């Protein structure tokens, strides 16, 4: 199955070795590494899983590009049940660019450039809607008594900069970020404050 996934018709366009135990091949194309090692992709994947235990992370590149990708993004964000979020991995120097660019990209591409949704709709899909959908009380809205989680950004300039080659580039156009009432980003620079906390289901089950 692994061989088919990496060599079949639906094989990814490319993979980047993002992080592993030994530090081998970090930032390199997985398929180029396989070629240099005179191995097929499936065998190299098994080798990495075995030798880099307990973890070896690779990032899949998107196969769809250009207008086809824009059309897919536009149709997706317009769906009434769609929420803006990311499963990006913030570990390693060559993770997926969505880790640093997800929300700013939605504001730049889907709102400002494509006009697929309004600014208000996009913000709701990032904040109020997830809190509502997952029944998390006192979150997601600017309202008295709610946690002061606030992002101040310029809708005319906010944009993602992260790329496949430089996935850790921070977005622009975001001046301040507050978490639980404490500033964690000031003038676009992290303050190193960590006032956030994990919200566990049992903490708010009675209110759900």
mmCIF file of C-alpha atoms in Angstrom:
data_model
loop_
_atom_site.group_PDB
_atom_site.id
_atom_site.type_symbol
_atom_site.label_atom_id
_atom_site.label_comp_id
_atom_site.label_asym_id
_atom_site.label_seq_id
_atom_site.Cartn_x
_atom_site.Cartn_y
_atom_site.Cartn_z
ATOM 1 C CA UNK A 1 0.000 0.000 0.000
ATOM 2 C CA UNK A 2 2.849 2.395 0.812
ATOM 3 C CA UNK A 3 4.529 1.608 -2.489
ATOM 4 C CA UNK A 4 1.307 2.369 -4.361
ATOM 5 C CA UNK A 5 0.793 5.607 -2.458
ATOM 6 C CA UNK A 6 4.236 6.902 -3.394
ATOM 7 C CA UNK A 7 4.492 5.611 -6.945
ATOM 8 C CA UNK A 8 0.934 5.298 -8.286
ATOM 9 C CA UNK A 9 -1.159 7.694 -10.345
ATOM 10 C CA UNK A 10 -2.135 9.656 -7.226
ATOM 11 C CA UNK A 11 1.411 9.975 -5.914
ATOM 12 C CA UNK A 12 2.222 13.412 -4.491
ATOM 13 C CA UNK A 13 3.953 15.953 -6.687
ATOM 14 C CA UNK A 14 6.764 16.080 -4.184
ATOM 15 C CA UNK A 15 7.592 15.515 -0.549
ATOM 16 C CA UNK A 16 9.926 17.511 1.654
ATOM 17 C CA UNK A 17 11.772 15.859 4.508
ATOM 18 C CA UNK A 18 10.705 18.181 7.318
ATOM 19 C CA UNK A 19 12.180 16.687 10.495
ATOM 20 C CA UNK A 20 13.523 13.410 11.830
ATOM 21 C CA UNK A 21 15.682 12.015 14.604
ATOM 22 C CA UNK A 22 19.072 12.131 12.886
ATOM 23 C CA UNK A 23 18.713 15.323 10.877
ATOM 24 C CA UNK A 24 19.444 13.565 7.577
ATOM 25 C CA UNK A 25 18.077 15.100 4.395
ATOM 26 C CA UNK A 26 16.169 17.892 6.179
ATOM 27 C CA UNK A 27 14.678 20.298 3.641
ATOM 28 C CA UNK A 28 15.448 18.014 0.713
ATOM 29 C CA UNK A 29 13.029 16.481 -1.772
ATOM 30 C CA UNK A 30 12.133 12.972 -0.654
ATOM 31 C CA UNK A 31 12.123 11.691 -4.231
ATOM 32 C CA UNK A 32 15.521 13.234 -4.951
ATOM 33 C CA UNK A 33 16.880 11.587 -1.809
ATOM 34 C CA UNK A 34 15.504 8.249 -3.018
ATOM 35 C CA UNK A 35 17.259 8.730 -6.349
ATOM 36 C CA UNK A 36 20.551 9.657 -4.700
ATOM 37 C CA UNK A 37 20.289 6.570 -2.473
ATOM 38 C CA UNK A 38 19.426 4.359 -5.487
ATOM 39 C CA UNK A 39 16.174 3.311 -3.824
ATOM 40 C CA UNK A 40 12.553 3.463 -4.857
ATOM 41 C CA UNK A 41 10.319 5.773 -2.862
ATOM 42 C CA UNK A 42 8.469 3.028 -1.014
ATOM 43 C CA UNK A 43 11.653 1.342 0.208
ATOM 44 C CA UNK A 44 13.115 4.655 1.330
ATOM 45 C CA UNK A 45 9.936 5.455 3.270
ATOM 46 C CA UNK A 46 10.156 2.113 5.090
ATOM 47 C CA UNK A 47 13.855 2.720 5.765
ATOM 48 C CA UNK A 48 13.109 6.124 7.274
ATOM 49 C CA UNK A 49 10.270 4.784 9.416
ATOM 50 C CA UNK A 50 12.558 2.075 10.775
ATOM 51 C CA UNK A 51 15.746 4.081 11.244
ATOM 52 C CA UNK A 52 14.191 7.366 12.369
ATOM 53 C CA UNK A 53 11.870 5.844 14.973
ATOM 54 C CA UNK A 54 9.876 7.223 16.756
ATOM 55 C CA UNK A 55 9.275 9.984 14.234
ATOM 56 C CA UNK A 56 10.059 11.136 10.727
ATOM 57 C CA UNK A 57 7.925 13.860 9.222
ATOM 58 C CA UNK A 58 7.470 14.553 5.522
ATOM 59 C CA UNK A 59 5.351 17.311 4.012
ATOM 60 C CA UNK A 60 3.194 16.610 0.958
ATOM 61 C CA UNK A 61 3.136 19.239 -1.767
ATOM 62 C CA UNK A 62 -0.229 20.077 -3.307
ATOM 63 C CA UNK A 63 -0.797 18.497 -6.729
ATOM 64 C CA UNK A 64 -3.420 21.007 -7.861
ATOM 65 C CA UNK A 65 -2.138 24.453 -8.906
ATOM 66 C CA UNK A 66 -3.252 27.626 -10.659
ATOM 67 C CA UNK A 67 -6.914 28.378 -11.461
ATOM 68 C CA UNK A 68 -8.030 24.851 -10.554
ATOM 69 C CA UNK A 69 -6.693 25.314 -7.029
ATOM 70 C CA UNK A 70 -8.256 28.779 -6.707
ATOM 71 C CA UNK A 71 -11.624 27.416 -7.812
ATOM 72 C CA UNK A 72 -11.408 24.634 -5.258
ATOM 73 C CA UNK A 73 -10.457 27.060 -2.496
ATOM 74 C CA UNK A 74 -13.259 29.470 -3.397
ATOM 75 C CA UNK A 75 -15.914 26.757 -3.469
ATOM 76 C CA UNK A 76 -14.638 25.303 -0.194
ATOM 77 C CA UNK A 77 -14.602 28.508 1.844
ATOM 78 C CA UNK A 78 -18.094 29.427 0.628
ATOM 79 C CA UNK A 79 -19.600 26.242 2.035
ATOM 80 C CA UNK A 80 -21.812 27.163 5.005
ATOM 81 C CA UNK A 81 -20.268 24.516 7.247
ATOM 82 C CA UNK A 82 -16.653 25.286 6.371
ATOM 83 C CA UNK A 83 -14.388 26.675 9.099
ATOM 84 C CA UNK A 84 -10.904 28.114 8.538
ATOM 85 C CA UNK A 85 -8.286 26.121 10.428
ATOM 86 C CA UNK A 86 -5.057 24.266 9.838
ATOM 87 C CA UNK A 87 -3.540 20.931 10.756
ATOM 88 C CA UNK A 88 -0.086 22.322 10.042
ATOM 89 C CA UNK A 89 2.804 20.958 12.096
ATOM 90 C CA UNK A 90 4.882 23.567 13.926
ATOM 91 C CA UNK A 91 7.834 21.242 14.376
ATOM 92 C CA UNK A 92 10.947 21.344 12.244
ATOM 93 C CA UNK A 93 12.305 23.977 9.902
ATOM 94 C CA UNK A 94 10.558 22.660 6.788
ATOM 95 C CA UNK A 95 6.971 22.079 7.788
ATOM 96 C CA UNK A 96 3.972 22.901 5.609
ATOM 97 C CA UNK A 97 3.645 26.661 4.823
ATOM 98 C CA UNK A 98 0.058 26.525 6.092
ATOM 99 C CA UNK A 99 1.430 26.381 9.641
ATOM 100 C CA UNK A 100 2.497 30.035 9.470
ATOM 101 C CA UNK A 101 0.245 31.188 6.652
ATOM 102 C CA UNK A 102 -3.208 29.640 7.038
ATOM 103 C CA UNK A 103 -5.318 32.475 8.427
ATOM 104 C CA UNK A 104 -3.491 35.337 6.728
ATOM 105 C CA UNK A 105 -3.778 33.441 3.440
ATOM 106 C CA UNK A 106 -7.532 33.120 3.832
ATOM 107 C CA UNK A 107 -7.825 36.857 4.472
ATOM 108 C CA UNK A 108 -5.571 37.747 1.550
ATOM 109 C CA UNK A 109 -6.648 35.221 -1.048
ATOM 110 C CA UNK A 110 -10.253 34.378 -0.237
ATOM 111 C CA UNK A 111 -11.383 37.820 0.941
ATOM 112 C CA UNK A 112 -9.248 40.507 -0.670
ATOM 113 C CA UNK A 113 -8.187 38.901 -3.939
ATOM 114 C CA UNK A 114 -10.947 36.420 -4.795
ATOM 115 C CA UNK A 115 -13.874 38.029 -2.998
ATOM 116 C CA UNK A 116 -15.184 34.526 -2.287
ATOM 117 C CA UNK A 117 -16.416 35.562 1.168
ATOM 118 C CA UNK A 118 -16.725 38.833 3.013
ATOM 119 C CA UNK A 119 -14.264 39.894 5.689
ATOM 120 C CA UNK A 120 -16.942 39.376 8.328
ATOM 121 C CA UNK A 121 -17.698 35.874 7.067
ATOM 122 C CA UNK A 122 -14.028 34.923 7.060
ATOM 123 C CA UNK A 123 -13.462 36.179 10.597
ATOM 124 C CA UNK A 124 -16.551 34.305 11.815
ATOM 125 C CA UNK A 125 -15.290 31.110 10.177
ATOM 126 C CA UNK A 126 -12.035 31.540 12.117
ATOM 127 C CA UNK A 127 -13.460 32.382 15.512
ATOM 128 C CA UNK A 128 -17.145 32.462 16.383
ATOM 129 C CA UNK A 129 -18.193 29.535 14.222
ATOM 130 C CA UNK A 130 -15.620 27.041 15.606
ATOM 131 C CA UNK A 131 -16.540 28.042 19.159
ATOM 132 C CA UNK A 132 -20.218 27.613 18.328
ATOM 133 C CA UNK A 133 -19.758 24.338 16.461
ATOM 134 C CA UNK A 134 -17.681 22.718 19.195
ATOM 135 C CA UNK A 135 -19.754 24.302 21.973
ATOM 136 C CA UNK A 136 -16.842 26.075 23.617
ATOM 137 C CA UNK A 137 -18.308 28.719 25.930
ATOM 138 C CA UNK A 138 -16.969 32.268 26.345
ATOM 139 C CA UNK A 139 -14.775 32.056 23.254
ATOM 140 C CA UNK A 140 -14.884 33.220 19.664
ATOM 141 C CA UNK A 141 -16.706 36.552 20.029
ATOM 142 C CA UNK A 142 -15.891 40.048 21.286
ATOM 143 C CA UNK A 143 -18.340 40.093 24.144
ATOM 144 C CA UNK A 144 -18.295 41.076 27.819
ATOM 145 C CA UNK A 145 -17.339 38.142 29.983
ATOM 146 C CA UNK A 146 -15.671 36.249 27.123
ATOM 147 C CA UNK A 147 -11.952 35.446 26.992
ATOM 148 C CA UNK A 148 -10.117 38.403 25.438
ATOM 149 C CA UNK A 149 -8.646 36.593 22.437
ATOM 150 C CA UNK A 150 -8.158 39.416 19.930
ATOM 151 C CA UNK A 151 -6.270 39.823 16.655
ATOM 152 C CA UNK A 152 -5.731 43.325 15.264
ATOM 153 C CA UNK A 153 -4.892 43.338 11.564
ATOM 154 C CA UNK A 154 -5.084 45.567 8.519
ATOM 155 C CA UNK A 155 -7.497 43.996 6.010
ATOM 156 C CA UNK A 156 -5.767 45.862 3.191
ATOM 157 C CA UNK A 157 -2.301 44.473 3.853
ATOM 158 C CA UNK A 158 -2.648 41.233 5.822
ATOM 159 C CA UNK A 159 -0.975 38.460 3.828
ATOM 160 C CA UNK A 160 0.864 35.195 4.142
ATOM 161 C CA UNK A 161 4.545 35.024 3.188
ATOM 162 C CA UNK A 162 5.287 31.362 3.948
ATOM 163 C CA UNK A 163 6.303 29.267 0.928
ATOM 164 C CA UNK A 164 7.425 25.698 0.332
ATOM 165 C CA UNK A 165 11.019 26.959 0.287
ATOM 166 C CA UNK A 166 10.629 29.185 3.377
ATOM 167 C CA UNK A 167 7.679 27.817 5.350
ATOM 168 C CA UNK A 168 8.513 29.642 8.587
ATOM 169 C CA UNK A 169 8.051 33.173 7.251
ATOM 170 C CA UNK A 170 5.552 35.027 9.403
ATOM 171 C CA UNK A 171 2.524 36.784 7.913
ATOM 172 C CA UNK A 172 2.379 40.573 7.553
ATOM 173 C CA UNK A 173 -0.352 43.068 8.345
ATOM 174 C CA UNK A 174 -1.028 41.724 11.857
ATOM 175 C CA UNK A 175 -0.074 44.316 14.461
ATOM 176 C CA UNK A 176 -1.261 42.816 17.758
ATOM 177 C CA UNK A 177 -2.512 39.514 19.092
ATOM 178 C CA UNK A 178 -4.013 39.049 22.541
ATOM 179 C CA UNK A 179 -4.642 35.724 24.263
ATOM 180 C CA UNK A 180 -6.708 35.743 27.441
ATOM 181 C CA UNK A 181 -6.231 39.499 27.630
ATOM 182 C CA UNK A 182 -2.440 39.414 27.426
ATOM 183 C CA UNK A 183 -0.494 40.694 24.407
ATOM 184 C CA UNK A 184 1.460 37.896 22.741
ATOM 185 C CA UNK A 185 2.307 39.751 19.507
ATOM 186 C CA UNK A 186 3.094 43.468 19.574
ATOM 187 C CA UNK A 187 3.862 45.450 16.414
ATOM 188 C CA UNK A 188 4.123 42.132 14.617
ATOM 189 C CA UNK A 189 6.747 40.752 17.021
ATOM 190 C CA UNK A 190 6.088 37.906 19.519
ATOM 191 C CA UNK A 191 6.410 39.002 23.148
ATOM 192 C CA UNK A 192 7.232 35.492 24.413
ATOM 193 C CA UNK A 193 4.186 35.629 26.690
ATOM 194 C CA UNK A 194 2.303 32.325 26.893
ATOM 195 C CA UNK A 195 -1.053 32.978 28.582
ATOM 196 C CA UNK A 196 -2.935 30.379 26.537
ATOM 197 C CA UNK A 197 -4.135 27.094 27.972
ATOM 198 C CA UNK A 198 -5.457 23.813 26.678
ATOM 199 C CA UNK A 199 -9.252 23.669 26.662
ATOM 200 C CA UNK A 200 -10.262 20.160 27.624
ATOM 201 C CA UNK A 201 -13.702 18.773 26.959
ATOM 202 C CA UNK A 202 -14.382 18.028 30.619
ATOM 203 C CA UNK A 203 -13.699 21.690 31.470
ATOM 204 C CA UNK A 204 -16.761 22.895 29.607
ATOM 205 C CA UNK A 205 -18.910 19.779 29.168
ATOM 206 C CA UNK A 206 -21.583 21.089 31.506
ATOM 207 C CA UNK A 207 -21.969 24.170 29.327
ATOM 208 C CA UNK A 208 -21.974 22.265 26.023
#
